[in-house]
Amino acid sequence: TSGTVQCSGSEVARSVYLRQVSNSQENKEHSARSNAFSLTPVAMNGLRSLRRYVATWDFRATRDDELTLTRGDILLVAEKFDDGWVRGIRMSDLEVGFFPKDFVAEDTSPIYTLKNIVPPPEGYIKDPKFAEYDSCKRSKIAMEICTSEESYYKKLDTLDKNLAGPLSRNGIITAEECSTIFRHIQVLLNLSHCLLVHLHSRMEGWDERITLIGDLFLDLGHHMKVFISYAVHHVIGAQLILKLNNQERFRSWLEAAKEECEWTLNSLLIEPIQRIPRYELLLKDLLKYTAVVRKGVWRGRSIV
């Protein structure tokens, strides 16, 4: 249910459009976009404004900050610009970049407009199996999943903007050392961002009788493997930090940064390690108060 783009002109017109990307005016506008918006997830106050789009044409990136599109790609659009470009996330691999808005169309699939879901039959609500479960507790657990993800995202965002970013630019440590310490942080940040977008959508249209949460984790499950890679490299990064702490310049900079970001470097780096057990506990609690007649519950239990 992706819909189609009403494009003016033919393939020739689209080719002309792409050639125009490289002219001087477009270069100037593209530079302004790059300066104004770094390729990082949008701020927390912008999460609710994201819209789900689908690529209706193939697009090949010509710059490092652009995003190659294949027809059918699902994207979340974060920013729109007057020159006809947008910035968004490709859901298949969580890559962030710019692309022309004429190559995508808003996806109006009903699964993502949960407020319009038809309520379940009255007989389902009266089913004694359903009545065994405390729907109020289920709602509270769902809200905790959402709010705890917001807190986790905020800490990762702080780690990226207040520590990883400045350290990669100020020359206190080498680029290789920076990569070792902060490896996979950007991927984890984008993953949390995508999960939050969908969690907010579910909570805004929350109906304790029918709204699902677990399917979001199933859909993003293959991306969760990054936590394994992060855990392995976290040990290496922690050893490097111990070594760098012997350098006065590095140690002093971290002390100053702590005052600004409220958390220590090590306390922020351990967050992804602690997040997976937290997911497990919250999802198990959610299952306790989810009726077994709900489709997919048994599959969810086996996965958890």
CSV table of C-alpha atoms in Angstrom, one decimal:
chain,number,residue,atom,x,y,z
A,1,THR,CA,0.0,0.0,0.0
A,2,SER,CA,2.8,2.3,-0.9
A,3,GLY,CA,0.9,4.4,-3.4
A,4,THR,CA,2.6,6.0,-6.4
A,5,VAL,CA,4.2,9.3,-7.1
A,6,GLN,CA,2.5,11.6,-9.6
A,7,CYS,CA,5.7,12.6,-11.5
A,8,SER,CA,5.5,15.2,-14.2
A,9,GLY,CA,7.3,14.4,-17.4
A,10,SER,CA,9.1,11.2,-18.4
A,11,GLU,CA,12.3,9.3,-17.6
A,12,VAL,CA,14.0,12.1,-19.5
A,13,ALA,CA,12.6,14.7,-17.2
A,14,ARG,CA,13.9,12.7,-14.2
A,15,SER,CA,17.4,12.4,-15.8
A,16,VAL,CA,17.4,16.2,-16.3
A,17,TYR,CA,16.4,16.6,-12.7
A,18,LEU,CA,19.3,14.4,-11.5
A,19,ARG,CA,21.8,16.3,-13.7
A,20,GLN,CA,20.6,19.5,-12.1
A,21,VAL,CA,21.8,18.2,-8.7
A,22,SER,CA,25.4,18.9,-9.8
A,23,ASN,CA,25.0,22.5,-10.9
A,24,SER,CA,26.4,25.3,-8.8
A,25,GLN,CA,23.2,26.4,-7.2
A,26,GLU,CA,22.5,22.8,-6.0
A,27,ASN,CA,26.0,22.4,-4.8
A,28,LYS,CA,25.5,25.6,-2.7
A,29,GLU,CA,22.2,24.4,-1.3
A,30,HIS,CA,23.5,20.9,-0.6
A,31,SER,CA,26.4,22.4,1.3
A,32,ALA,CA,24.0,24.4,3.4
A,33,ARG,CA,22.1,21.2,4.2
A,34,SER,CA,25.3,19.4,5.2
A,35,ASN,CA,26.3,22.3,7.5
A,36,ALA,CA,22.9,22.6,9.1
A,37,PHE,CA,22.2,18.9,9.7
A,38,SER,CA,24.7,16.3,10.5
A,39,LEU,CA,23.9,12.7,9.6
A,40,THR,CA,22.8,11.7,13.1
A,41,PRO,CA,19.3,10.9,14.3
A,42,VAL,CA,16.9,13.8,14.9
A,43,ALA,CA,16.5,15.3,18.4
A,44,MET,CA,14.1,13.7,20.8
A,45,ASN,CA,11.5,16.5,20.3
A,46,GLY,CA,11.4,15.6,16.6
A,47,LEU,CA,10.7,11.9,16.9
A,48,ARG,CA,6.9,12.2,16.8
A,49,SER,CA,7.0,14.2,13.5
A,50,LEU,CA,8.7,11.4,11.5
A,51,ARG,CA,6.7,9.9,8.6
A,52,ARG,CA,7.1,6.5,6.9
A,53,TYR,CA,7.8,6.7,3.2
A,54,VAL,CA,8.5,4.2,0.4
A,55,ALA,CA,10.9,4.6,-2.5
A,56,THR,CA,9.0,4.8,-5.8
A,57,TRP,CA,12.1,5.1,-8.0
A,58,ASP,CA,15.7,4.0,-7.9
A,59,PHE,CA,18.2,6.7,-7.0
A,60,ARG,CA,22.0,6.4,-7.0
A,61,ALA,CA,23.9,8.5,-4.5
A,62,THR,CA,26.6,10.7,-5.9
A,63,ARG,CA,27.9,12.1,-2.6
A,64,ASP,CA,29.0,10.6,0.7
A,65,ASP,CA,26.0,12.1,2.6
A,66,GLU,CA,23.4,10.9,0.1
A,67,LEU,CA,21.4,7.7,0.4
A,68,THR,CA,21.0,5.3,-2.5
A,69,LEU,CA,17.4,4.2,-3.0
A,70,THR,CA,16.0,1.0,-4.5
A,71,ARG,CA,12.3,1.0,-5.5
A,72,GLY,CA,10.4,-0.4,-2.5
A,73,ASP,CA,12.8,0.7,0.2
A,74,ILE,CA,11.1,1.8,3.4
A,75,LEU,CA,12.3,5.1,4.9
A,76,LEU,CA,11.6,7.4,7.8
A,77,VAL,CA,11.8,11.0,6.8
A,78,ALA,CA,13.3,13.4,9.4
A,79,GLU,CA,13.8,16.7,7.5
A,80,LYS,CA,12.5,18.3,4.3
A,81,PHE,CA,14.3,21.1,2.5
A,82,ASP,CA,13.1,23.9,0.1
A,83,ASP,CA,15.4,22.6,-2.7
A,84,GLY,CA,13.5,19.4,-3.1
A,85,TRP,CA,15.7,17.1,-0.9
A,86,VAL,CA,14.9,15.3,2.3
A,87,ARG,CA,16.9,13.6,5.0
A,88,GLY,CA,15.9,10.2,6.4
A,89,ILE,CA,16.7,6.7,7.5
A,90,ARG,CA,16.6,3.6,5.3
A,91,MET,CA,14.9,0.9,7.5
A,92,SER,CA,16.7,-2.1,5.9
A,93,ASP,CA,20.1,-1.2,7.2
A,94,LEU,CA,19.5,2.0,9.4
A,95,GLU,CA,21.6,4.1,7.1
A,96,VAL,CA,21.0,7.9,7.2
A,97,GLY,CA,21.3,10.3,4.3
A,98,PHE,CA,19.8,12.8,1.9
A,99,PHE,CA,17.7,11.9,-1.2
A,100,PRO,CA,15.3,13.7,-3.5
A,101,LYS,CA,11.7,13.9,-2.3
A,102,ASP,CA,10.3,13.2,-5.8
A,103,PHE,CA,11.7,9.6,-5.5
A,104,VAL,CA,9.6,8.7,-2.5
A,105,ALA,CA,5.9,8.7,-1.5
A,106,GLU,CA,4.3,8.6,2.0
A,107,ASP,CA,3.3,5.1,3.0
A,108,THR,CA,-0.3,5.1,4.3
A,109,SER,CA,-0.4,1.4,5.2
A,110,PRO,CA,-3.0,1.0,8.0
A,111,ILE,CA,-0.6,-1.0,10.2
A,112,TYR,CA,1.1,2.3,10.9
A,113,THR,CA,-2.0,4.3,11.6
A,114,LEU,CA,-3.0,2.5,14.7
A,115,LYS,CA,-5.7,4.9,15.8
A,116,ASN,CA,-7.8,3.7,12.9
A,117,ILE,CA,-7.6,0.0,13.8
A,118,VAL,CA,-11.1,-1.5,14.1
A,119,PRO,CA,-11.8,-2.6,17.7
A,120,PRO,CA,-12.0,-6.3,18.3
A,121,PRO,CA,-15.4,-8.1,18.4
A,122,GLU,CA,-17.3,-7.9,21.6
A,123,GLY,CA,-17.1,-11.7,22.0
A,124,TYR,CA,-13.3,-11.5,22.0
A,125,ILE,CA,-13.3,-8.9,24.8
A,126,LYS,CA,-15.6,-11.1,26.9
A,127,ASP,CA,-13.5,-14.2,26.4
A,128,PRO,CA,-12.6,-15.6,29.9
A,129,LYS,CA,-9.0,-16.3,28.7
A,130,PHE,CA,-8.7,-12.6,28.0
A,131,ALA,CA,-10.1,-11.6,31.3
A,132,GLU,CA,-7.4,-13.5,33.2
A,133,TYR,CA,-4.9,-10.7,32.3
A,134,ASP,CA,-4.6,-7.3,33.9
A,135,SER,CA,-4.7,-4.9,31.0
A,136,CYS,CA,-3.8,-2.0,33.2
A,137,LYS,CA,-0.5,-3.6,34.1
A,138,ARG,CA,0.2,-4.4,30.5
A,139,SER,CA,-0.3,-0.7,29.6
A,140,LYS,CA,2.1,0.3,32.4
A,141,ILE,CA,4.8,-2.1,31.1
A,142,ALA,CA,4.4,-0.9,27.6
A,143,MET,CA,4.8,2.7,28.8
A,144,GLU,CA,8.0,1.6,30.7
A,145,ILE,CA,9.4,0.1,27.5
A,146,CYS,CA,8.9,3.4,25.8
A,147,THR,CA,10.1,5.7,28.5
A,148,SER,CA,13.2,3.5,29.2
A,149,GLU,CA,14.0,3.5,25.5
A,150,GLU,CA,13.8,7.3,25.6
A,151,SER,CA,16.3,7.4,28.5
A,152,TYR,CA,18.6,5.0,26.7
A,153,TYR,CA,18.5,7.0,23.5
A,154,LYS,CA,19.2,10.2,25.3
A,155,LYS,CA,22.3,8.7,26.9
A,156,LEU,CA,23.6,7.4,23.5
A,157,ASP,CA,22.9,10.8,21.9
A,158,THR,CA,24.9,12.4,24.7
A,159,LEU,CA,27.7,10.0,24.2
A,160,ASP,CA,27.8,10.7,20.5
A,161,LYS,CA,27.5,14.5,20.6
A,162,ASN,CA,29.4,15.4,23.8
A,163,LEU,CA,32.1,12.8,23.7
A,164,ALA,CA,32.6,10.8,20.5
A,165,GLY,CA,32.1,13.9,18.2
A,166,PRO,CA,34.4,16.3,20.0
A,167,LEU,CA,37.1,13.6,20.6
A,168,SER,CA,37.1,12.8,16.9
A,169,ARG,CA,37.8,16.5,16.1
A,170,ASN,CA,40.1,17.9,18.8
A,171,GLY,CA,43.1,15.6,18.2
A,172,ILE,CA,43.4,14.5,21.9
A,173,ILE,CA,43.3,10.9,20.7
A,174,THR,CA,43.9,9.4,17.2
A,175,ALA,CA,41.1,8.5,14.8
A,176,GLU,CA,41.9,4.9,15.3
A,177,GLU,CA,41.6,5.2,19.1
A,178,CYS,CA,38.3,7.0,18.7
A,179,SER,CA,37.0,4.3,16.4
A,180,THR,CA,38.0,1.6,18.9
A,181,ILE,CA,36.3,3.3,21.8
A,182,PHE,CA,33.0,4.3,20.0
A,183,ARG,CA,32.6,1.5,17.5
A,184,HIS,CA,29.0,0.7,16.6
A,185,ILE,CA,27.6,3.7,18.6
A,186,GLN,CA,26.1,5.3,15.5
A,187,VAL,CA,24.4,2.0,14.5
A,188,LEU,CA,23.0,1.6,18.0
A,189,LEU,CA,21.9,5.2,18.1
A,190,ASN,CA,20.0,4.7,14.8
A,191,LEU,CA,18.5,1.4,16.0
A,192,SER,CA,17.2,3.0,19.1
A,193,HIS,CA,15.9,6.0,17.1
A,194,CYS,CA,13.9,3.7,14.8
A,195,LEU,CA,12.5,1.7,17.7
A,196,LEU,CA,11.4,4.9,19.5
A,197,VAL,CA,9.6,6.2,16.4
A,198,HIS,CA,7.5,3.1,16.3
A,199,LEU,CA,7.0,2.9,20.0
A,200,HIS,CA,5.7,6.5,20.1
A,201,SER,CA,3.3,5.6,17.2
A,202,ARG,CA,2.0,2.6,19.2
A,203,MET,CA,1.6,4.5,22.4
A,204,GLU,CA,-0.2,7.4,20.8
A,205,GLY,CA,-2.8,5.0,19.4
A,206,TRP,CA,-2.7,2.7,22.4
A,207,ASP,CA,-5.5,0.3,23.0
A,208,GLU,CA,-4.6,-2.3,25.7
A,209,ARG,CA,-6.9,-4.8,24.0
A,210,ILE,CA,-5.3,-4.9,20.6
A,211,THR,CA,-2.1,-2.8,20.3
A,212,LEU,CA,1.0,-4.9,19.9
A,213,ILE,CA,4.6,-4.1,21.0
A,214,GLY,CA,6.5,-7.3,20.5
A,215,ASP,CA,6.3,-7.3,16.7
A,216,LEU,CA,8.5,-4.2,16.7
A,217,PHE,CA,11.3,-6.2,18.3
A,218,LEU,CA,10.7,-9.1,15.8
A,219,ASP,CA,11.0,-6.7,12.9
A,220,LEU,CA,14.2,-5.2,14.2
A,221,GLY,CA,15.5,-8.5,15.5
A,222,HIS,CA,18.2,-9.0,12.8
A,223,HIS,CA,19.6,-5.5,13.6
A,224,MET,CA,19.9,-6.5,17.3
A,225,LYS,CA,23.0,-8.6,16.4
A,226,VAL,CA,25.0,-5.4,16.6
A,227,PHE,CA,24.8,-5.7,20.4
A,228,ILE,CA,27.0,-8.8,20.2
A,229,SER,CA,29.7,-7.0,18.1
A,230,TYR,CA,29.5,-4.1,20.5
A,231,ALA,CA,30.0,-6.3,23.6
A,232,VAL,CA,33.1,-7.8,22.0
A,233,HIS,CA,34.6,-4.4,21.1
A,234,HIS,CA,33.5,-2.9,24.4
A,235,VAL,CA,36.2,-4.9,26.3
A,236,ILE,CA,38.9,-3.7,23.9
A,237,GLY,CA,37.7,-0.1,24.2
A,238,ALA,CA,37.6,-0.3,28.0
A,239,GLN,CA,41.2,-1.5,28.0
A,240,LEU,CA,42.2,1.4,25.7
A,241,ILE,CA,40.5,3.9,28.0
A,242,LEU,CA,42.5,2.6,31.0
A,243,LYS,CA,45.7,3.2,29.0
A,244,LEU,CA,44.6,6.7,27.8
A,245,ASN,CA,43.8,7.7,31.4
A,246,ASN,CA,47.5,7.8,32.0
A,247,GLN,CA,47.7,10.8,29.7
A,248,GLU,CA,47.0,14.1,31.5
A,249,ARG,CA,45.4,15.8,28.5
A,250,PHE,CA,42.9,13.0,28.0
A,251,ARG,CA,42.1,12.7,31.7
A,252,SER,CA,41.6,16.5,32.1
A,253,TRP,CA,39.3,16.7,29.0
A,254,LEU,CA,37.1,13.9,30.3
A,255,GLU,CA,36.7,15.6,33.6
A,256,ALA,CA,35.6,18.8,31.9
A,257,ALA,CA,33.2,16.9,29.6
A,258,LYS,CA,31.7,15.1,32.6
A,259,GLU,CA,30.5,18.5,34.0
A,260,GLU,CA,28.7,19.2,30.7
A,261,CYS,CA,27.1,15.8,29.9
A,262,GLU,CA,26.4,14.7,33.5
A,263,TRP,CA,27.6,11.1,32.9
A,264,THR,CA,31.1,9.6,32.8
A,265,LEU,CA,32.4,8.1,29.6
A,266,ASN,CA,32.4,4.6,31.0
A,267,SER,CA,28.9,4.9,32.4
A,268,LEU,CA,27.6,5.8,29.0
A,269,LEU,CA,29.6,3.1,27.1
A,270,ILE,CA,28.1,0.4,29.4
A,271,GLU,CA,24.5,1.4,28.5
A,272,PRO,CA,24.2,-0.9,25.4
A,273,ILE,CA,25.6,-3.8,27.4
A,274,GLN,CA,22.9,-3.4,30.0
A,275,ARG,CA,20.1,-2.7,27.5
A,276,ILE,CA,19.6,-6.3,26.2
A,277,PRO,CA,18.9,-7.8,29.6
A,278,ARG,CA,16.5,-4.9,30.2
A,279,TYR,CA,14.7,-5.7,27.0
A,280,GLU,CA,14.4,-9.3,28.0
A,281,LEU,CA,12.9,-8.5,31.5
A,282,LEU,CA,10.4,-6.0,30.1
A,283,LEU,CA,9.2,-8.2,27.3
A,284,LYS,CA,8.8,-11.2,29.7
A,285,ASP,CA,6.7,-8.9,32.0
A,286,LEU,CA,4.7,-7.8,29.0
A,287,LEU,CA,4.0,-11.4,28.1
A,288,LYS,CA,2.7,-12.2,31.6
A,289,TYR,CA,-0.2,-9.8,31.0
A,290,THR,CA,-0.9,-10.5,27.4
A,291,ALA,CA,-3.7,-12.9,26.6
A,292,VAL,CA,-2.7,-16.2,25.1
A,293,VAL,CA,-5.4,-15.8,22.5
A,294,ARG,CA,-3.5,-12.9,21.1
A,295,LYS,CA,-2.0,-13.8,17.7
A,296,GLY,CA,1.8,-14.3,17.9
A,297,VAL,CA,2.0,-14.6,21.7
A,298,TRP,CA,3.4,-18.2,21.7
A,299,ARG,CA,5.9,-17.2,19.0
A,300,GLY,CA,7.0,-14.2,21.2
A,301,ARG,CA,7.4,-16.4,24.2
A,302,SER,CA,9.7,-18.8,22.3
A,303,ILE,CA,11.8,-15.9,21.1
A,304,VAL,CA,12.1,-14.2,24.5
